[in-house]
Coordinates of C-alpha atoms and ligand atoms in Angstrom, one line a residue:
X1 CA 10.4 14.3 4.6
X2 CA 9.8 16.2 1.1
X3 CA 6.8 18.0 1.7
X4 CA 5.6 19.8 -1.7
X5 CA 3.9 23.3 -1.4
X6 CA 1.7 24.6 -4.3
X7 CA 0.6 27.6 -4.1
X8 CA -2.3 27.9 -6.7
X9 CA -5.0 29.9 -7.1
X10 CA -7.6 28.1 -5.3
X11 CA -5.8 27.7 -2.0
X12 CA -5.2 31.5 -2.1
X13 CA -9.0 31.9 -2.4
X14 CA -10.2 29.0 0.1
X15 CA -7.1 30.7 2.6
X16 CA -9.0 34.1 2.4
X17 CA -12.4 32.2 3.3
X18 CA -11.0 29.8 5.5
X19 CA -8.4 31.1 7.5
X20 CA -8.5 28.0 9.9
X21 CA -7.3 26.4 6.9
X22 CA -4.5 27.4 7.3
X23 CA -2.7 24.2 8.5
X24 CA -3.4 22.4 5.8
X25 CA -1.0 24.4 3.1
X26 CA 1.7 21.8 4.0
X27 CA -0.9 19.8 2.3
X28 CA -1.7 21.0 -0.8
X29 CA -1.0 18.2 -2.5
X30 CA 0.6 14.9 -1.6
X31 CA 3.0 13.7 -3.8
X32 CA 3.4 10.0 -5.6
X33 CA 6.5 9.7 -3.4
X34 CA 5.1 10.5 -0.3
X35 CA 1.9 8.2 -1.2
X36 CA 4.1 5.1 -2.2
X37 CA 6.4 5.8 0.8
X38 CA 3.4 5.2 3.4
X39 CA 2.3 2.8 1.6
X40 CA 5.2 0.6 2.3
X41 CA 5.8 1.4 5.7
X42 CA 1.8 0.4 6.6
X43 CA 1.2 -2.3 4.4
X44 CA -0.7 -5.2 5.9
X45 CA 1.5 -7.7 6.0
X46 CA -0.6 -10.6 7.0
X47 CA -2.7 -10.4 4.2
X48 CA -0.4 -11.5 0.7
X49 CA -2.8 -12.6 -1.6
X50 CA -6.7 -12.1 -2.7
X51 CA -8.4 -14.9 -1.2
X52 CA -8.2 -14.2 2.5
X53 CA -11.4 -14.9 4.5
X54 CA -13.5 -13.6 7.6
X55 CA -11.2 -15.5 9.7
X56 CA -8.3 -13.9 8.4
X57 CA -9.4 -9.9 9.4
X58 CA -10.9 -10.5 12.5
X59 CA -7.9 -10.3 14.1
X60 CA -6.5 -7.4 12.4
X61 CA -9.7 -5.5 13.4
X62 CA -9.0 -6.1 16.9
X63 CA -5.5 -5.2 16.4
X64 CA -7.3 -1.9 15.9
X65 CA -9.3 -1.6 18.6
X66 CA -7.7 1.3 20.7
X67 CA -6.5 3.6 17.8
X68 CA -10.8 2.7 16.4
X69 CA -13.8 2.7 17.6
X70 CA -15.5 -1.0 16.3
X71 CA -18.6 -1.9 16.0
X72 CA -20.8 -4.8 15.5
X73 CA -22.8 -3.9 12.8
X74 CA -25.0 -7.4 12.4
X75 CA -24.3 -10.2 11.0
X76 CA -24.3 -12.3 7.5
X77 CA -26.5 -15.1 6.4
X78 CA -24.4 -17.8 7.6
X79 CA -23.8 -15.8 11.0
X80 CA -20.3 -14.0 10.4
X81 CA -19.8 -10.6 12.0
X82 CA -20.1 -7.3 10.2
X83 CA -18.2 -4.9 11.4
X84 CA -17.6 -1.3 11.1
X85 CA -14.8 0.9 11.9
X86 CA -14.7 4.5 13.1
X87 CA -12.1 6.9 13.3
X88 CA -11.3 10.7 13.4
X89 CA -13.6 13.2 14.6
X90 CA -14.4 16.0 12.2
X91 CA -17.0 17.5 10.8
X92 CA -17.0 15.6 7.1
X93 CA -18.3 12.5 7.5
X94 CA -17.3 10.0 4.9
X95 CA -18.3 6.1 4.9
X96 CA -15.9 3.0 2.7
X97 CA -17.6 -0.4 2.6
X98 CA -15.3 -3.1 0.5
X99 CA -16.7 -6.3 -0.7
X100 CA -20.5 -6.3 -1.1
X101 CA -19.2 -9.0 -4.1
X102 CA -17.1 -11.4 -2.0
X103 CA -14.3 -12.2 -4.6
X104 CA -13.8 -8.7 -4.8
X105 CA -10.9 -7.8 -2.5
X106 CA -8.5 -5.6 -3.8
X107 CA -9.7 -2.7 -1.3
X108 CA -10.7 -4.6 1.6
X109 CA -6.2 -5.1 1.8
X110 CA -5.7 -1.5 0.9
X111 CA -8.3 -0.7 3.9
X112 CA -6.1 -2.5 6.2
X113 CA -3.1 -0.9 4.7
X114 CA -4.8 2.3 5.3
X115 CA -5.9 1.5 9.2
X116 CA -2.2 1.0 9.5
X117 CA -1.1 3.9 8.1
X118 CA -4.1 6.2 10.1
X119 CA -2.9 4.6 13.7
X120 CA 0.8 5.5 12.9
X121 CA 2.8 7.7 14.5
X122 CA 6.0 9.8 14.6
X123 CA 6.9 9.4 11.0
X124 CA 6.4 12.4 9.3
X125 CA 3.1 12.1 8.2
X126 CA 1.3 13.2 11.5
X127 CA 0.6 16.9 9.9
X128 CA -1.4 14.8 7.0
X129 CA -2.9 12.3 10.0
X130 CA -3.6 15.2 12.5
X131 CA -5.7 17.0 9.1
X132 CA -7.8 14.0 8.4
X133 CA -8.2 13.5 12.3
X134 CA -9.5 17.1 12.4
X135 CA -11.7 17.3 9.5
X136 CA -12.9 13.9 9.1
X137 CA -14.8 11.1 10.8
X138 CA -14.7 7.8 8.5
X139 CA -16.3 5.0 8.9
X140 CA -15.3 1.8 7.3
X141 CA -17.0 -1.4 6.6
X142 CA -14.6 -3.7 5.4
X143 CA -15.8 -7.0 4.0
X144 CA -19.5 -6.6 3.8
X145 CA -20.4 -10.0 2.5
X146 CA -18.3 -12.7 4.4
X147 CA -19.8 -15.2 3.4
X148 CA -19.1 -14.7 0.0
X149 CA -15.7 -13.5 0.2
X150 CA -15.3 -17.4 2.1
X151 CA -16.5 -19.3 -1.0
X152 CA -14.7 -16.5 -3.1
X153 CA -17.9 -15.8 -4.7
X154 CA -19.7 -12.8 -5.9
X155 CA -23.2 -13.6 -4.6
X156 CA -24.3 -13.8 -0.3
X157 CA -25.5 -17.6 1.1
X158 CA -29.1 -16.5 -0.4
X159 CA -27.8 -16.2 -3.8
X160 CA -28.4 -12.7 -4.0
X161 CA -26.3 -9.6 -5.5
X162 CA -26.5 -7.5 -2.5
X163 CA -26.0 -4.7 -5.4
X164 CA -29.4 -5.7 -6.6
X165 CA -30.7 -5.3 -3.0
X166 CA -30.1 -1.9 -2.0
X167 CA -34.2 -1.1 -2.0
X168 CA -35.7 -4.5 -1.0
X169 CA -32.9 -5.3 1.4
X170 CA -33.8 -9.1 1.9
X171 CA -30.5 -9.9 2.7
X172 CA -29.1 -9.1 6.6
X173 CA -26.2 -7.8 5.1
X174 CA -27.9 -5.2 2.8
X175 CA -30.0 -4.3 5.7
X176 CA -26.4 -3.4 7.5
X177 CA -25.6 -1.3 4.6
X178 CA -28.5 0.7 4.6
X179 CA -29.0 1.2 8.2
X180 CA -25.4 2.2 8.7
X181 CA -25.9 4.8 6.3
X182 CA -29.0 6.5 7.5
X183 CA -27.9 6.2 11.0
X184 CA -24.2 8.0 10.3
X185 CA -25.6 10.1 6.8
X186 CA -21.8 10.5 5.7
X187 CA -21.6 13.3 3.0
X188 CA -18.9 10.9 1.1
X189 CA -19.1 7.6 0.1
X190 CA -17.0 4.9 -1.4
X191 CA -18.1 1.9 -3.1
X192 CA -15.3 -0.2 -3.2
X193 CA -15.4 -3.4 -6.0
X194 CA -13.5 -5.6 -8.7
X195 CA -14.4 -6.0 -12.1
X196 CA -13.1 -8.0 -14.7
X197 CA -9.8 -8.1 -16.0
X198 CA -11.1 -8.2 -19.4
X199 CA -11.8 -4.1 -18.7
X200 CA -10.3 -2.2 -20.8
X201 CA -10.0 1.7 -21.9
X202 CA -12.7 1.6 -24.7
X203 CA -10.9 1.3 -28.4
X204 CA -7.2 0.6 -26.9
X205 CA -5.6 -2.5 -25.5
X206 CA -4.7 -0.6 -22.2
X207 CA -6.4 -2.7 -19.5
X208 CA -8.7 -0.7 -17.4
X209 CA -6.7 -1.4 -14.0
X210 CA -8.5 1.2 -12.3
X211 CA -12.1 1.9 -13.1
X212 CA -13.9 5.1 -11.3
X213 CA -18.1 6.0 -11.2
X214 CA -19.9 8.5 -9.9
X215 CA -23.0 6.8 -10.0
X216 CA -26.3 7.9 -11.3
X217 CA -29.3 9.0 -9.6
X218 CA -31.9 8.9 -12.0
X219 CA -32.6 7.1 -15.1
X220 CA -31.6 11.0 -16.8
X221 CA -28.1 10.9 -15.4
X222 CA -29.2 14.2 -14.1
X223 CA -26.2 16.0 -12.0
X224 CA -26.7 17.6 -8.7
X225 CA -24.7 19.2 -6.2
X226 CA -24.3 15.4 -4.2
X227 CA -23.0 13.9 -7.7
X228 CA -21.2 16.6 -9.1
X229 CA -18.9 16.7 -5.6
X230 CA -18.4 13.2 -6.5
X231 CA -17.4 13.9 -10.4
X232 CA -15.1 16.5 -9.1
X233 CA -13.2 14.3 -6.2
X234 CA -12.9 11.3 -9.2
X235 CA -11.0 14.4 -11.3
X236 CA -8.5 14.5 -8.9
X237 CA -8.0 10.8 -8.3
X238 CA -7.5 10.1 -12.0
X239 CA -5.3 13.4 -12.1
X240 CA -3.0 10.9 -9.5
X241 CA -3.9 7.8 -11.5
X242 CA -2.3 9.1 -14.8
X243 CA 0.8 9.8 -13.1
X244 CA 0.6 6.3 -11.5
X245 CA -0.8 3.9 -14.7
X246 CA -1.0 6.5 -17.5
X247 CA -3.9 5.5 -19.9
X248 CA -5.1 2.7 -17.6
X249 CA -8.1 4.3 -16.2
X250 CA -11.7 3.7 -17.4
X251 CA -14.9 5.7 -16.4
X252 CA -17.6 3.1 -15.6
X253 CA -21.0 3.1 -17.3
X254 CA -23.3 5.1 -15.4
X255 CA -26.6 4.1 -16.6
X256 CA -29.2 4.1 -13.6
X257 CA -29.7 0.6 -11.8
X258 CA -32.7 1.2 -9.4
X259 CA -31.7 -1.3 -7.0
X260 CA -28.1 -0.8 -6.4
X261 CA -26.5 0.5 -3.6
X262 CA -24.2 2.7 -5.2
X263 CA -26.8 5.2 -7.0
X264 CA -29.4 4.6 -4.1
X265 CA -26.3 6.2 -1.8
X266 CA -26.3 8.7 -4.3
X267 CA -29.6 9.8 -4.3
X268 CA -30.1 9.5 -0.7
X269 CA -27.4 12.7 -0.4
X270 CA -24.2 10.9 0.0
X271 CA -22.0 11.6 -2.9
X272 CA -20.8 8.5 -4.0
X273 CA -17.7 7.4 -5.6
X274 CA -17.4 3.9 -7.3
X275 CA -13.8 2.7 -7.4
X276 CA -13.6 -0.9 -9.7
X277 CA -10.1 -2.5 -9.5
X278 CA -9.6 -4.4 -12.9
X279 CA -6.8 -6.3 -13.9
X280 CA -2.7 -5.6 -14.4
X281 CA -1.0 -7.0 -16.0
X282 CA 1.7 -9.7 -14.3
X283 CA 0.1 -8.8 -11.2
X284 CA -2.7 -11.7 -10.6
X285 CA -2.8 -11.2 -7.2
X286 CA -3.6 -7.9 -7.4
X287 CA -0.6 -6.5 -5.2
X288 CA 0.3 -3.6 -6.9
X289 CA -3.7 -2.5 -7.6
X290 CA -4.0 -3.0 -4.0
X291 CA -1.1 0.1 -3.3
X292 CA -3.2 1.7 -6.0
X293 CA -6.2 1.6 -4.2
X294 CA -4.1 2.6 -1.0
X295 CA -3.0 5.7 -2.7
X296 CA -5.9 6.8 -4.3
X297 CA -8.1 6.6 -1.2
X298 CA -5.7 8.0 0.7
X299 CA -5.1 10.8 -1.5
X300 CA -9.3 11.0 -1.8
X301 CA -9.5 11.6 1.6
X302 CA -7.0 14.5 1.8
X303 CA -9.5 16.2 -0.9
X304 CA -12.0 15.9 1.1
X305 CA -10.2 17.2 3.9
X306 CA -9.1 19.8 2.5
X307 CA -11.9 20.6 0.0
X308 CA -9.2 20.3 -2.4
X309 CA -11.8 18.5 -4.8
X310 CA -13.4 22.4 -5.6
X311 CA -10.2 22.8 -7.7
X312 CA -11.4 19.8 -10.6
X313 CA -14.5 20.0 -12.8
X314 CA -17.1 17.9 -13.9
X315 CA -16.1 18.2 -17.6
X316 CA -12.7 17.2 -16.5
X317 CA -14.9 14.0 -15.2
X318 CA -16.5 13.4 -18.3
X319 CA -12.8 13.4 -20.3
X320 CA -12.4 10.0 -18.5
X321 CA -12.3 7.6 -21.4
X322 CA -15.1 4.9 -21.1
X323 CA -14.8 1.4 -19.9
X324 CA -14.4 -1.0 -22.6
X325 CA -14.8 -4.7 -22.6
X326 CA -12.7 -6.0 -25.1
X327 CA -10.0 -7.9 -23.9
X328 CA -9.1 -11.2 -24.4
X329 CA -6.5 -14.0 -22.9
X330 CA -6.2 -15.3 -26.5
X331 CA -6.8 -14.0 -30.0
X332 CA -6.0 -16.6 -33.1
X333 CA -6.4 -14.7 -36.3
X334 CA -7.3 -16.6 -39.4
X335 CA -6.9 -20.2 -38.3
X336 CA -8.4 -22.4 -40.9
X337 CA -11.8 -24.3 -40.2
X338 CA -13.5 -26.5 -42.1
X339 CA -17.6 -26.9 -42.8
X340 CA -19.2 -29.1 -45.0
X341 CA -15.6 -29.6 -46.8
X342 CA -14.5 -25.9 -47.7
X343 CA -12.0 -24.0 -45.4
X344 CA -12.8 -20.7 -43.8
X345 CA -10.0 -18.8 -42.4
X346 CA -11.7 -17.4 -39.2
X347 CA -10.5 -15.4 -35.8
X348 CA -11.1 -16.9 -32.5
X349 CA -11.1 -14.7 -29.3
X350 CA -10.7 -17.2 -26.0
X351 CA -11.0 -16.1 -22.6
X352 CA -9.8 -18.4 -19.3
X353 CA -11.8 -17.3 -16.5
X354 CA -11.5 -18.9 -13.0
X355 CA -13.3 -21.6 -11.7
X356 CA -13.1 -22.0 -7.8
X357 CA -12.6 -25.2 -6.4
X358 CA -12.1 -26.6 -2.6
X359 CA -8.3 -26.6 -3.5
X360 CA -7.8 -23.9 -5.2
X361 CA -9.5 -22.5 -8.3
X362 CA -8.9 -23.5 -11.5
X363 CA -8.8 -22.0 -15.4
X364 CA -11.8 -23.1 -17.8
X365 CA -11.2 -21.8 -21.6
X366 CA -14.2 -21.0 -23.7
X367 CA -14.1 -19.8 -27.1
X368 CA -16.5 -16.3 -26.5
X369 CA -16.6 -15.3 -30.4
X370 CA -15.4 -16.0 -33.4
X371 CA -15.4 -14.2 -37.1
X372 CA -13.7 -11.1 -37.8
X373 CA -12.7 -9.8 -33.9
X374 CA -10.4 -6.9 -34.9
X375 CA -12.7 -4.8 -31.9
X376 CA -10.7 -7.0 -29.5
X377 CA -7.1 -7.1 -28.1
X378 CA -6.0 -10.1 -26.8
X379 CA -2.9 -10.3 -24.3
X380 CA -1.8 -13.2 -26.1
X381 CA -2.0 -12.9 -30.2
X382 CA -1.3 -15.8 -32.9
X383 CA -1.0 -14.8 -36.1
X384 CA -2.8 -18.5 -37.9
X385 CA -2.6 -17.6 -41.3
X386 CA -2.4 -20.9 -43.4
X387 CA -2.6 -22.7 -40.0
X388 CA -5.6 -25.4 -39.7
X389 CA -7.6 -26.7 -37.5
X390 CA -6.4 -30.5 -36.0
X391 CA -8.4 -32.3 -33.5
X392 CA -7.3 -33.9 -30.5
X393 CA -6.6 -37.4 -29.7
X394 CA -6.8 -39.2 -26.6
X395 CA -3.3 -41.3 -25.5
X396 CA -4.3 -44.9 -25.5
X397 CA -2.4 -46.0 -22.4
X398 CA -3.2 -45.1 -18.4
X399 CA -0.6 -43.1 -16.5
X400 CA -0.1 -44.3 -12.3
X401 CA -0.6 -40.1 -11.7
X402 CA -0.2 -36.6 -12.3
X403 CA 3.2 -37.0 -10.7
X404 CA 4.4 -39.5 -13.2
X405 CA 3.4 -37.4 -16.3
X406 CA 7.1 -34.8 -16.9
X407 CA 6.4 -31.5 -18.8
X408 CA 9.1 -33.4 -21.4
X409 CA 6.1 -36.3 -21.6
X410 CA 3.6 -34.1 -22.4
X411 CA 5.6 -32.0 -25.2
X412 CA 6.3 -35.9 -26.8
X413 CA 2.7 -36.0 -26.8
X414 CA 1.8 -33.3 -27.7
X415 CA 3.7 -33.3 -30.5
X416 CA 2.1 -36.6 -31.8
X417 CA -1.5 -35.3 -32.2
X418 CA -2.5 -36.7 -28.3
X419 CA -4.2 -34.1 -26.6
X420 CA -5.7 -35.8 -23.2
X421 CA -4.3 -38.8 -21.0
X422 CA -5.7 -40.9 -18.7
X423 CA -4.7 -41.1 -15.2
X424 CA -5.6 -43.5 -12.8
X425 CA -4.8 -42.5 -9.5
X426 CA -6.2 -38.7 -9.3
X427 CA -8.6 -36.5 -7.9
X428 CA -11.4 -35.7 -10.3
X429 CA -11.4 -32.1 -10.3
X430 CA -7.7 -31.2 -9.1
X431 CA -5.9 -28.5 -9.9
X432 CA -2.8 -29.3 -12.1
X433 CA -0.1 -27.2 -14.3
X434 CA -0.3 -29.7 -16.7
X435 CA -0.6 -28.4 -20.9
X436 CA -2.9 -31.3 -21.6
X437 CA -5.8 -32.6 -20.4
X438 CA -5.6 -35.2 -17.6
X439 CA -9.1 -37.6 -17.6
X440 CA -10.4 -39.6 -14.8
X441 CA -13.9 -40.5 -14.7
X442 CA -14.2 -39.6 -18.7
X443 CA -12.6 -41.4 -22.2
X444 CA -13.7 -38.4 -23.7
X445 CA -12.6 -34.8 -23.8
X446 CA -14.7 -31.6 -25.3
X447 CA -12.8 -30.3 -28.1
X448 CA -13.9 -27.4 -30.9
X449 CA -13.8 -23.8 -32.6
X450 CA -16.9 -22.9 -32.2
X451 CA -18.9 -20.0 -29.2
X452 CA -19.5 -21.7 -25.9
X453 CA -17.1 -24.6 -27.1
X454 CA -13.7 -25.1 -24.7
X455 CA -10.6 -24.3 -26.7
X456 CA -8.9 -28.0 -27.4
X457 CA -7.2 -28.4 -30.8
X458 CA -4.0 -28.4 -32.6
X459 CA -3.0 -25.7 -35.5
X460 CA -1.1 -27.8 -38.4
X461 CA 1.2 -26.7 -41.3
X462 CA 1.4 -29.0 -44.3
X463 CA 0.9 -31.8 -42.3
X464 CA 3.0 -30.7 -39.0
X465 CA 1.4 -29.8 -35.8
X466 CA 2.9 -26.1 -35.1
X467 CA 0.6 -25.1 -32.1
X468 CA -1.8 -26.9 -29.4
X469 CA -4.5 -24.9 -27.4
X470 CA -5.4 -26.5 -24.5
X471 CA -8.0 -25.5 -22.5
X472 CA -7.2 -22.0 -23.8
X473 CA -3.8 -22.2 -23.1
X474 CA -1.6 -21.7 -26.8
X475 CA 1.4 -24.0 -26.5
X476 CA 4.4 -23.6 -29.3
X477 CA 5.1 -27.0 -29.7
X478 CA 8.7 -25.9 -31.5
X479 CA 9.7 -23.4 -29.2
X480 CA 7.2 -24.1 -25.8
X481 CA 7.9 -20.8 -23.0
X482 CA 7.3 -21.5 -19.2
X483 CA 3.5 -20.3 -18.7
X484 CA 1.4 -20.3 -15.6
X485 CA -1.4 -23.4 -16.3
X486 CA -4.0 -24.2 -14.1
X487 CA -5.9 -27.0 -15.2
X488 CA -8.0 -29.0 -13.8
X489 CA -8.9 -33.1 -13.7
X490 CA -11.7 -34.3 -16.1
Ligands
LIG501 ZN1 -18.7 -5.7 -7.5

């Protein structure tokens, strides 16, 4: 194995302070290769996709159970265990919970990757292992609201944000949180979530695949020695990250939320890192932010080990660009609408955000603004100039089912102004790849331009329809590409 030696500066001076140290120059820094390389060889490989459920892990903590100590930490609302995982026995004690928002999910897989990777063994890596073994003991909560990551929901069964409950802790499973902290008073911590794929690097069209916090405190965003550990580990992580997704990295907002767990942890003496996995793009099942998150906490933890994070600053913190939100799925510029008979050319920013469903989840388009939106960036962008606004109609005649309705059927359709069918024989609801609107238990469809309104109209040109959107979805009717749809029954 390649093992990188860098001899800078700082090791020289911890090596003179720290002579027991003196292991860990093999160390110094591991490399992207040597990161990505584990990462393959331990990757969970029972869990593929983002919506796994409680079921789904409980047997791969068990699988666990010799190389970790586990423990039952309590249970959730509904009566699923919470468990924690312990492993290593040194001195720094550092704490990962994943999924306090239960369609958040990204690290829960790259935790399992990780327990993988920590119970390995003659592979190269046991200097790195035998390290965190020595100077760590981590303690791992993964999945900490089951019973919303089984609905694929944010929210617990009580409706609450268990990030809003950090202080009143109604919910059993922010009771869990908090006790596990004050009973194990870990000098790390990392609070693992998702955030939007809308995200991006404030002022680019970069999406922000990887966001990083250290939260505040106070309401002054005062720094301390607790949070200024915390800026200085998030230094080094985004020093990896830019070598990873250069420019895809966003510093989350750090005003004060009095009730959240992450700057409660924070002030309570654990310095606290907030890792948000956005979005990437081609990658909706968030496979390769998932490695991301792999590599980052792994290479986290081998700062911490190694007090490596005393090399980065908190200025270098604060150059983290900020978190923007201004992405969009869709952005039509200057499409032509008409109000009380003149034509105004106007843009139209769409976003499709999921829906879930007992089937599956589904795509609902909404228009979110409209006007000038040059402050957005949209992944998909239609020039519309001299395009106008058409609506649609519905096709008179019933279809049998979905499964009788071709893609060629629907372009033919399409292309004469029809925007919805009728279908006897379906599930109202059902998930479907069609690009048009299938109706049920409705004649009718929604349709229009305006905020709030769901994106269903065609763009004409002197007369010829050039372009359908359908529930957000922008469909060339002269030169249609193959698009993942997921519609859903009216
Ligand atoms: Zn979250």
């Amino acid at each position: 194995m390649k093992i990188t030696v860098r001899f800078t500066l700082f090791l020289v001076s911890i090596l003179s302070f720290s002579p027991d140290l003196a292991a860990q120059i093999a160390y110094s820094k591991i490399t992207v290769e040597q990161l990505e390389s584990a990462y393959e060889a331990f990757k969970e490989p029972a869990i593929t996709h983002r919506r796994f459920k409680h079921a789904d892990i409980q047997p791969l903590i068990q699988k666990h159970s010799v190389a970790f100590q586990i423990e039952k930490l309590g249970e959730s609302v509904a009566g699923k265990s919470i468990s924690s995982m312990n492993w290593g026995d040194g001195k720094t004690k550092v704490m990962l919970w994943s999924q306090m928002h239960g369609n958040e999910s990204t690290a829960t897989m790259a935790l399992f990757d990780l327990f993988n990777f920590l119970e390995g063994k003659d592979d190269g890596y046991e200097a790195l292992r035998e390290l965190l073994k020595n100077q760590l003991s981590l303690k791992f909560i993964p999945m900490l609201n089951p019973d919303g990551a089984d609905a694929f929901k944010r929210r617990n069964n009580l409706d609450i944000d268990l990030n809003r409950d950090a202080i009143s802790q109604i919910s059993p499973e922010a009771v869990i949180l908090k006790k596990a902290r004050d009973d194990f008073e870990p000098e790390f911590g990392f609070n693992l979530h998702d955030q939007q794929i809308y995200y991006n690097v404030v002022n680019t069209p970069k999406q922000a695949t990887i966001s990083l916090l250290a939260p505040a405190y106070n309401y002054k965003t005062e720094i301390n020695d607790v949070r200024g550990r915390a800026m200085q580990t998030i230094a080094g992580m985004n020093e990896l990250l830019q070598e990873l997704i250069p420019g895809q990295v966003g510093k989350y907002d750090d005003a004060f939320e009095p009730r959240a767990f992450g700057d409660n942890i924070q002030k309570w003496g654990t310095s606290t890192i907030l890792i948000e996995s956005g979005g990437y793009l081609g990658d909706p099942e968030k496979q390769e932010i998932r490695k991301i998150n792999f590599m980052i906490i792994l290479n986290a933890l081998h700062q911490i080990a190694t007090q490596g994070y005393e090399q980065y600053t908190t200025d270098q913190y604060f150059a983290i660009p900020d978190n923007g939100f201004q992405l969009m799925d869709l952005i039509i510029n200057e499409m032509q609408v008409k109000v009380d008979g003149t034509w105004y050319p106007v843009d139209l920013a769409i976003r499709r955000r999921e829906t879930e469903n007992a089937e599956g989840y589904f795509m609902s388009g909404s228009v979110e603004d409209l006007g000038d939106m040059q402050v957005f960036f949209g992944f998909e962008t239609l020039d519309a100039t001299g395009l106008h606004y058409i609506e649609g109609k519905v096709y008179p005649e019933s279809f049998e089912s979905i499964a009788e309705i071709s893609g060629e059927k629907v372009l033919e359709l399409l292309r004469k102004g029809f925007m919805a069918v009728k279908v006897k024989n379906a599930e109202a609801r059902q998930v479907h790849d069609l690009p048009i609107l299938v109706l049920k238990t409705t004649e009718k469809f929604s349709s229009g331009w305006m905020t709030g309104s769901s994106p269903n109209f065609f763009l004409s040109k002197e007369g010829v329809l050039k372009y359908a959107v359908v529930n957000g979805y922008l469909i060339d009717l002269e030169n249609p590409k193959k698009q993942e749809i997921r519609n859903r029954v009216f």
